[in-house]
Amino acid sequence: MELRAAGFMEGLAEFNDINTAAANVVSGEALIVSRNSILIMEGISVVTLLVGIALAFVLSLSIAKPLRQAINNINEGAVQIEAVSGQGVR
């Protein structure tokens, strides 16, 4: 009976070693996948930030240009009115 128990304990120890080795392999693979995922997310974040900055710049230009033109038109109209009415800028 003791011989069977010793064989069982030996088999259990061997199974434990195999299980630990497999767990270490899977853990290493999971760590690699995790690091790759983090790098991909960082890259996507940087690209998204750059696209956002570019869109903000384009949007600000599309708003500022018509406003600048409107201000210039108003100033030209004011100068023409002053010239027609004979009043100079004081």
PDB file of C-alpha atoms in Angstrom:
ATOM      1  CA  MET A   1       0.000   0.000   0.000  1.00  0.00           C
ATOM      2  CA  GLU A   2       2.856   2.347   0.829  1.00  0.00           C
ATOM      3  CA  LEU A   3       4.390   1.652  -2.580  1.00  0.00           C
ATOM      4  CA  ARG A   4       1.210   2.808  -4.310  1.00  0.00           C
ATOM      5  CA  ALA A   5       1.150   5.963  -2.166  1.00  0.00           C
ATOM      6  CA  ALA A   6       4.777   6.725  -3.046  1.00  0.00           C
ATOM      7  CA  GLY A   7       4.021   6.244  -6.754  1.00  0.00           C
ATOM      8  CA  PHE A   8       0.997   8.460  -6.460  1.00  0.00           C
ATOM      9  CA  MET A   9       3.025  11.190  -4.736  1.00  0.00           C
ATOM     10  CA  GLU A  10       5.716  10.900  -7.423  1.00  0.00           C
ATOM     11  CA  GLY A  11       3.120  11.227 -10.164  1.00  0.00           C
ATOM     12  CA  LEU A  12       1.521  14.157  -8.377  1.00  0.00           C
ATOM     13  CA  ALA A  13       4.884  15.938  -8.066  1.00  0.00           C
ATOM     14  CA  GLU A  14       5.581  15.345 -11.773  1.00  0.00           C
ATOM     15  CA  PHE A  15       2.136  16.658 -12.699  1.00  0.00           C
ATOM     16  CA  ASN A  16       2.748  19.708 -10.491  1.00  0.00           C
ATOM     17  CA  ASP A  17       6.070  20.397 -12.259  1.00  0.00           C
ATOM     18  CA  ILE A  18       4.455  20.086 -15.701  1.00  0.00           C
ATOM     19  CA  ASN A  19       1.573  22.315 -14.622  1.00  0.00           C
ATOM     20  CA  THR A  20       3.952  24.956 -13.211  1.00  0.00           C
ATOM     21  CA  ALA A  21       6.040  24.950 -16.407  1.00  0.00           C
ATOM     22  CA  ALA A  22       2.937  25.338 -18.568  1.00  0.00           C
ATOM     23  CA  ALA A  23       1.655  28.143 -16.338  1.00  0.00           C
ATOM     24  CA  ASN A  24       4.996  29.951 -16.680  1.00  0.00           C
ATOM     25  CA  VAL A  25       4.847  29.681 -20.482  1.00  0.00           C
ATOM     26  CA  VAL A  26       1.278  30.971 -20.618  1.00  0.00           C
ATOM     27  CA  SER A  27       2.124  33.768 -18.180  1.00  0.00           C
ATOM     28  CA  GLY A  28       5.059  34.863 -20.356  1.00  0.00           C
ATOM     29  CA  GLU A  29       2.897  34.854 -23.474  1.00  0.00           C
ATOM     30  CA  ALA A  30       0.217  36.880 -21.695  1.00  0.00           C
ATOM     31  CA  LEU A  31       2.836  39.429 -20.633  1.00  0.00           C
ATOM     32  CA  ILE A  32       4.042  39.798 -24.229  1.00  0.00           C
ATOM     33  CA  VAL A  33       0.479  40.256 -25.509  1.00  0.00           C
ATOM     34  CA  SER A  34      -0.193  42.804 -22.769  1.00  0.00           C
ATOM     35  CA  ARG A  35       2.912  44.838 -23.645  1.00  0.00           C
ATOM     36  CA  ASN A  36       2.035  44.759 -27.350  1.00  0.00           C
ATOM     37  CA  SER A  37      -1.509  45.912 -26.591  1.00  0.00           C
ATOM     38  CA  ILE A  38      -0.200  48.818 -24.530  1.00  0.00           C
ATOM     39  CA  LEU A  39       2.154  49.869 -27.344  1.00  0.00           C
ATOM     40  CA  ILE A  40      -0.666  49.720 -29.890  1.00  0.00           C
ATOM     41  CA  MET A  41      -2.953  51.791 -27.641  1.00  0.00           C
ATOM     42  CA  GLU A  42      -0.205  54.381 -27.112  1.00  0.00           C
ATOM     43  CA  GLY A  43       0.365  54.606 -30.869  1.00  0.00           C
ATOM     44  CA  ILE A  44      -3.339  55.034 -31.564  1.00  0.00           C
ATOM     45  CA  SER A  45      -3.525  57.717 -28.860  1.00  0.00           C
ATOM     46  CA  VAL A  46      -0.640  59.681 -30.387  1.00  0.00           C
ATOM     47  CA  VAL A  47      -2.142  59.470 -33.888  1.00  0.00           C
ATOM     48  CA  THR A  48      -5.557  60.530 -32.554  1.00  0.00           C
ATOM     49  CA  LEU A  49      -3.994  63.480 -30.728  1.00  0.00           C
ATOM     50  CA  LEU A  50      -2.158  64.633 -33.856  1.00  0.00           C
ATOM     51  CA  VAL A  51      -5.293  64.322 -35.995  1.00  0.00           C
ATOM     52  CA  GLY A  52      -7.246  66.287 -33.372  1.00  0.00           C
ATOM     53  CA  ILE A  53      -4.659  69.072 -33.346  1.00  0.00           C
ATOM     54  CA  ALA A  54      -4.689  69.232 -37.154  1.00  0.00           C
ATOM     55  CA  LEU A  55      -8.492  69.362 -37.266  1.00  0.00           C
ATOM     56  CA  ALA A  56      -8.566  72.083 -34.597  1.00  0.00           C
ATOM     57  CA  PHE A  57      -6.076  74.129 -36.621  1.00  0.00           C
ATOM     58  CA  VAL A  58      -8.084  73.734 -39.842  1.00  0.00           C
ATOM     59  CA  LEU A  59     -11.321  74.583 -38.038  1.00  0.00           C
ATOM     60  CA  SER A  60      -9.839  77.704 -36.458  1.00  0.00           C
ATOM     61  CA  LEU A  61      -8.589  78.863 -39.855  1.00  0.00           C
ATOM     62  CA  SER A  62     -11.976  78.245 -41.455  1.00  0.00           C
ATOM     63  CA  ILE A  63     -13.567  80.444 -38.789  1.00  0.00           C
ATOM     64  CA  ALA A  64     -10.882  83.145 -38.627  1.00  0.00           C
ATOM     65  CA  LYS A  65     -10.579  83.765 -42.387  1.00  0.00           C
ATOM     66  CA  PRO A  66     -14.234  84.795 -42.960  1.00  0.00           C
ATOM     67  CA  LEU A  67     -14.164  86.905 -39.789  1.00  0.00           C
ATOM     68  CA  ARG A  68     -11.025  88.684 -41.001  1.00  0.00           C
ATOM     69  CA  GLN A  69     -12.699  89.329 -44.363  1.00  0.00           C
ATOM     70  CA  ALA A  70     -15.823  90.687 -42.653  1.00  0.00           C
ATOM     71  CA  ILE A  71     -13.736  93.028 -40.489  1.00  0.00           C
ATOM     72  CA  ASN A  72     -11.808  94.249 -43.537  1.00  0.00           C
ATOM     73  CA  ASN A  73     -15.069  94.846 -45.437  1.00  0.00           C
ATOM     74  CA  ILE A  74     -16.499  96.802 -42.502  1.00  0.00           C
ATOM     75  CA  ASN A  75     -13.316  98.886 -42.262  1.00  0.00           C
ATOM     76  CA  GLU A  76     -13.363  99.583 -46.012  1.00  0.00           C
ATOM     77  CA  GLY A  77     -17.013 100.594 -45.791  1.00  0.00           C
ATOM     78  CA  ALA A  78     -16.256 102.946 -42.884  1.00  0.00           C
ATOM     79  CA  VAL A  79     -13.406 104.568 -44.842  1.00  0.00           C
ATOM     80  CA  GLN A  80     -15.675 105.020 -47.887  1.00  0.00           C
ATOM     81  CA  ILE A  81     -18.413 106.587 -45.750  1.00  0.00           C
ATOM     82  CA  GLU A  82     -15.906 108.981 -44.189  1.00  0.00           C
ATOM     83  CA  ALA A  83     -14.586 109.914 -47.631  1.00  0.00           C
ATOM     84  CA  VAL A  84     -18.069 110.532 -49.021  1.00  0.00           C
ATOM     85  CA  SER A  85     -19.243 112.530 -46.028  1.00  0.00           C
ATOM     86  CA  GLY A  86     -16.073 114.619 -46.022  1.00  0.00           C
ATOM     87  CA  GLN A  87     -15.112 113.743 -42.480  1.00  0.00           C
ATOM     88  CA  GLY A  88     -11.643 112.504 -41.759  1.00  0.00           C
ATOM     89  CA  VAL A  89     -10.531 110.227 -39.037  1.00  0.00           C
ATOM     90  CA  ARG A  90     -10.047 112.176 -35.839  1.00  0.00           C
TER      91      ARG A  90
END
